Amino acid sequence: MLPLPVTIFITAVFVLMLTVLSLMVSIRRAQLNVLSGDGDDNTLRRRIRAHGNFVENAPLCILLILAIEAILATSTIIWIVAAILIASRILHAIGTLTRSKRIIAPAMVMQHITLAICGVWLLIQSLGNLSAAGI
């Protein structure tokens, strides 16, 4: 069995998602013959933003899963958190690419609430460990 199966799984999913988002930008740039910027093209602009937002948020999601998994080992809770984060990243990318606020907003709410709850839980865990160690 893998030592960090959830972390490895979410990392693999996010690597594939990032590859697709990056390729979508590259293909559109090639179609427009635009090497940098967005060429004042709305489609390219949306693709760049979907890629950029993913790059801004996915690493923190992976680190969060890694931290939770380091504490909880293979609890079902980690898989639930990972599923929520994967779903939120997929929905956000789709919403950005299709300009659908009805998809983007719930995706970001899912992600932010999950990050906040897990961040508070990790903080409580770390403070508890410091207290138990007499620090």
PDB file of C-alpha atoms in Angstrom:
ATOM      1  CA  MET A   1       0.000   0.000   0.000  1.00  0.00           C
ATOM      2  CA  LEU A   2       1.152   3.531  -0.716  1.00  0.00           C
ATOM      3  CA  PRO A   3       2.252   5.515   2.338  1.00  0.00           C
ATOM      4  CA  LEU A   4       0.173   8.580   1.368  1.00  0.00           C
ATOM      5  CA  PRO A   5      -2.496   7.252  -1.007  1.00  0.00           C
ATOM      6  CA  VAL A   6      -4.834  10.253  -0.866  1.00  0.00           C
ATOM      7  CA  THR A   7      -2.029  12.771  -1.382  1.00  0.00           C
ATOM      8  CA  ILE A   8      -0.676  10.753  -4.293  1.00  0.00           C
ATOM      9  CA  PHE A   9      -4.156  10.397  -5.804  1.00  0.00           C
ATOM     10  CA  ILE A  10      -5.076  14.102  -5.599  1.00  0.00           C
ATOM     11  CA  THR A  11      -1.631  15.066  -6.906  1.00  0.00           C
ATOM     12  CA  ALA A  12      -2.059  12.754  -9.906  1.00  0.00           C
ATOM     13  CA  VAL A  13      -5.538  14.134 -10.651  1.00  0.00           C
ATOM     14  CA  PHE A  14      -4.297  17.717 -10.358  1.00  0.00           C
ATOM     15  CA  VAL A  15      -1.259  17.031 -12.571  1.00  0.00           C
ATOM     16  CA  LEU A  16      -3.578  15.734 -15.293  1.00  0.00           C
ATOM     17  CA  MET A  17      -5.953  18.682 -14.862  1.00  0.00           C
ATOM     18  CA  LEU A  18      -3.084  21.165 -15.036  1.00  0.00           C
ATOM     19  CA  THR A  19      -1.772  19.479 -18.177  1.00  0.00           C
ATOM     20  CA  VAL A  20      -5.169  19.778 -19.882  1.00  0.00           C
ATOM     21  CA  LEU A  21      -5.594  23.435 -18.837  1.00  0.00           C
ATOM     22  CA  SER A  22      -2.063  24.264 -19.995  1.00  0.00           C
ATOM     23  CA  LEU A  23      -2.573  22.514 -23.330  1.00  0.00           C
ATOM     24  CA  MET A  24      -5.807  24.443 -23.868  1.00  0.00           C
ATOM     25  CA  VAL A  25      -3.867  27.710 -23.471  1.00  0.00           C
ATOM     26  CA  SER A  26      -1.063  26.523 -25.754  1.00  0.00           C
ATOM     27  CA  ILE A  27      -3.438  25.330 -28.471  1.00  0.00           C
ATOM     28  CA  ARG A  28      -5.358  28.615 -28.467  1.00  0.00           C
ATOM     29  CA  ARG A  29      -2.096  30.594 -28.573  1.00  0.00           C
ATOM     30  CA  ALA A  30      -1.008  28.549 -31.594  1.00  0.00           C
ATOM     31  CA  GLN A  31      -4.368  29.083 -33.305  1.00  0.00           C
ATOM     32  CA  LEU A  32      -4.074  32.853 -32.818  1.00  0.00           C
ATOM     33  CA  ASN A  33      -0.292  33.026 -33.300  1.00  0.00           C
ATOM     34  CA  VAL A  34      -0.025  34.812 -29.925  1.00  0.00           C
ATOM     35  CA  LEU A  35       3.163  34.154 -27.981  1.00  0.00           C
ATOM     36  CA  SER A  36       2.374  36.209 -24.866  1.00  0.00           C
ATOM     37  CA  GLY A  37      -0.590  38.008 -23.392  1.00  0.00           C
ATOM     38  CA  ASP A  38      -4.124  37.205 -24.474  1.00  0.00           C
ATOM     39  CA  GLY A  39      -4.167  38.756 -27.943  1.00  0.00           C
ATOM     40  CA  ASP A  40      -7.410  40.506 -26.919  1.00  0.00           C
ATOM     41  CA  ASP A  41      -9.148  37.145 -27.397  1.00  0.00           C
ATOM     42  CA  ASN A  42     -11.874  36.283 -24.876  1.00  0.00           C
ATOM     43  CA  THR A  43     -11.436  32.536 -25.290  1.00  0.00           C
ATOM     44  CA  LEU A  44      -7.698  32.737 -24.636  1.00  0.00           C
ATOM     45  CA  ARG A  45      -8.307  35.088 -21.708  1.00  0.00           C
ATOM     46  CA  ARG A  46     -10.719  32.578 -20.084  1.00  0.00           C
ATOM     47  CA  ARG A  47      -8.289  29.718 -20.658  1.00  0.00           C
ATOM     48  CA  ILE A  48      -5.412  31.694 -19.149  1.00  0.00           C
ATOM     49  CA  ARG A  49      -7.569  32.571 -16.132  1.00  0.00           C
ATOM     50  CA  ALA A  50      -8.737  28.971 -15.632  1.00  0.00           C
ATOM     51  CA  HIS A  51      -5.107  27.817 -15.775  1.00  0.00           C
ATOM     52  CA  GLY A  52      -3.924  30.631 -13.488  1.00  0.00           C
ATOM     53  CA  ASN A  53      -6.602  30.071 -10.884  1.00  0.00           C
ATOM     54  CA  PHE A  54      -5.815  26.369 -10.846  1.00  0.00           C
ATOM     55  CA  VAL A  55      -2.094  27.067 -10.334  1.00  0.00           C
ATOM     56  CA  GLU A  56      -2.959  29.493  -7.523  1.00  0.00           C
ATOM     57  CA  ASN A  57      -5.160  27.044  -5.605  1.00  0.00           C
ATOM     58  CA  ALA A  58      -4.240  23.425  -6.398  1.00  0.00           C
ATOM     59  CA  PRO A  59      -0.883  23.389  -4.551  1.00  0.00           C
ATOM     60  CA  LEU A  60      -2.533  24.515  -1.304  1.00  0.00           C
ATOM     61  CA  CYS A  61      -5.184  21.807  -1.715  1.00  0.00           C
ATOM     62  CA  ILE A  62      -2.455  19.175  -2.104  1.00  0.00           C
ATOM     63  CA  LEU A  63      -0.563  20.468   0.934  1.00  0.00           C
ATOM     64  CA  LEU A  64      -3.748  20.420   2.972  1.00  0.00           C
ATOM     65  CA  ILE A  65      -4.413  16.789   2.064  1.00  0.00           C
ATOM     66  CA  LEU A  66      -0.800  15.921   2.876  1.00  0.00           C
ATOM     67  CA  ALA A  67      -1.055  17.574   6.309  1.00  0.00           C
ATOM     68  CA  ILE A  68      -4.356  15.887   7.149  1.00  0.00           C
ATOM     69  CA  GLU A  69      -3.107  12.532   5.911  1.00  0.00           C
ATOM     70  CA  ALA A  70       0.044  12.873   8.022  1.00  0.00           C
ATOM     71  CA  ILE A  71      -2.165  13.197  11.118  1.00  0.00           C
ATOM     72  CA  LEU A  72      -5.074  10.883  10.286  1.00  0.00           C
ATOM     73  CA  ALA A  73      -3.305   8.219   8.210  1.00  0.00           C
ATOM     74  CA  THR A  74      -5.992   6.652   5.974  1.00  0.00           C
ATOM     75  CA  SER A  75      -9.219   7.935   7.442  1.00  0.00           C
ATOM     76  CA  THR A  76     -12.308   8.149   5.223  1.00  0.00           C
ATOM     77  CA  ILE A  77     -12.441  11.862   6.081  1.00  0.00           C
ATOM     78  CA  ILE A  78      -9.329  12.504   3.988  1.00  0.00           C
ATOM     79  CA  TRP A  79     -10.980  10.949   0.919  1.00  0.00           C
ATOM     80  CA  ILE A  80     -14.066  13.109   1.489  1.00  0.00           C
ATOM     81  CA  VAL A  81     -11.986  16.283   1.758  1.00  0.00           C
ATOM     82  CA  ALA A  82      -9.994  15.296  -1.342  1.00  0.00           C
ATOM     83  CA  ALA A  83     -13.202  14.590  -3.290  1.00  0.00           C
ATOM     84  CA  ILE A  84     -14.610  18.001  -2.372  1.00  0.00           C
ATOM     85  CA  LEU A  85     -11.397  19.758  -3.410  1.00  0.00           C
ATOM     86  CA  ILE A  86     -11.167  17.846  -6.693  1.00  0.00           C
ATOM     87  CA  ALA A  87     -14.824  18.569  -7.471  1.00  0.00           C
ATOM     88  CA  SER A  88     -14.388  22.246  -6.649  1.00  0.00           C
ATOM     89  CA  ARG A  89     -11.330  22.556  -8.910  1.00  0.00           C
ATOM     90  CA  ILE A  90     -13.084  20.758 -11.790  1.00  0.00           C
ATOM     91  CA  LEU A  91     -16.230  22.859 -11.408  1.00  0.00           C
ATOM     92  CA  HIS A  92     -14.241  26.085 -11.176  1.00  0.00           C
ATOM     93  CA  ALA A  93     -12.299  25.288 -14.347  1.00  0.00           C
ATOM     94  CA  ILE A  94     -15.501  24.436 -16.228  1.00  0.00           C
ATOM     95  CA  GLY A  95     -17.219  27.549 -14.924  1.00  0.00           C
ATOM     96  CA  THR A  96     -14.325  29.793 -15.898  1.00  0.00           C
ATOM     97  CA  LEU A  97     -14.023  28.293 -19.360  1.00  0.00           C
ATOM     98  CA  THR A  98     -17.776  28.605 -19.990  1.00  0.00           C
ATOM     99  CA  ARG A  99     -18.228  31.932 -18.170  1.00  0.00           C
ATOM    100  CA  SER A 100     -20.808  30.415 -15.823  1.00  0.00           C
ATOM    101  CA  LYS A 101     -21.065  32.158 -12.472  1.00  0.00           C
ATOM    102  CA  ARG A 102     -23.630  29.521 -11.478  1.00  0.00           C
ATOM    103  CA  ILE A 103     -20.810  26.967 -11.538  1.00  0.00           C
ATOM    104  CA  ILE A 104     -17.909  29.125 -10.320  1.00  0.00           C
ATOM    105  CA  ALA A 105     -19.580  30.445  -7.167  1.00  0.00           C
ATOM    106  CA  PRO A 106     -20.523  27.074  -5.628  1.00  0.00           C
ATOM    107  CA  ALA A 107     -17.109  25.682  -6.572  1.00  0.00           C
ATOM    108  CA  MET A 108     -15.311  28.461  -4.722  1.00  0.00           C
ATOM    109  CA  VAL A 109     -17.646  28.208  -1.720  1.00  0.00           C
ATOM    110  CA  MET A 110     -16.944  24.455  -1.547  1.00  0.00           C
ATOM    111  CA  GLN A 111     -13.215  25.030  -1.696  1.00  0.00           C
ATOM    112  CA  HIS A 112     -13.052  27.949   0.735  1.00  0.00           C
ATOM    113  CA  ILE A 113     -15.252  26.307   3.364  1.00  0.00           C
ATOM    114  CA  THR A 114     -13.253  23.072   3.118  1.00  0.00           C
ATOM    115  CA  LEU A 115      -9.931  24.928   3.372  1.00  0.00           C
ATOM    116  CA  ALA A 116     -11.141  27.001   6.321  1.00  0.00           C
ATOM    117  CA  ILE A 117     -12.556  24.072   8.302  1.00  0.00           C
ATOM    118  CA  CYS A 118      -9.491  21.924   7.679  1.00  0.00           C
ATOM    119  CA  GLY A 119      -7.132  24.819   8.410  1.00  0.00           C
ATOM    120  CA  VAL A 120      -8.794  25.459  11.770  1.00  0.00           C
ATOM    121  CA  TRP A 121      -8.745  21.731  12.556  1.00  0.00           C
ATOM    122  CA  LEU A 122      -5.021  21.515  11.714  1.00  0.00           C
ATOM    123  CA  LEU A 123      -4.312  24.581  13.861  1.00  0.00           C
ATOM    124  CA  ILE A 124      -6.160  23.033  16.804  1.00  0.00           C
ATOM    125  CA  GLN A 125      -4.250  19.768  16.284  1.00  0.00           C
ATOM    126  CA  SER A 126      -0.897  21.542  16.183  1.00  0.00           C
ATOM    127  CA  LEU A 127      -1.680  23.636  19.273  1.00  0.00           C
ATOM    128  CA  GLY A 128      -2.773  20.487  21.089  1.00  0.00           C
ATOM    129  CA  ASN A 129       0.507  18.809  20.174  1.00  0.00           C
ATOM    130  CA  LEU A 130       2.485  21.834  21.416  1.00  0.00           C
ATOM    131  CA  SER A 131       0.532  21.824  24.659  1.00  0.00           C
ATOM    132  CA  ALA A 132       1.047  18.070  25.133  1.00  0.00           C
ATOM    133  CA  ALA A 133       4.788  18.571  24.571  1.00  0.00           C
ATOM    134  CA  GLY A 134       4.857  21.264  27.267  1.00  0.00           C
ATOM    135  CA  ILE A 135       5.694  24.066  24.861  1.00  0.00           C
TER     136      ILE A 135
END
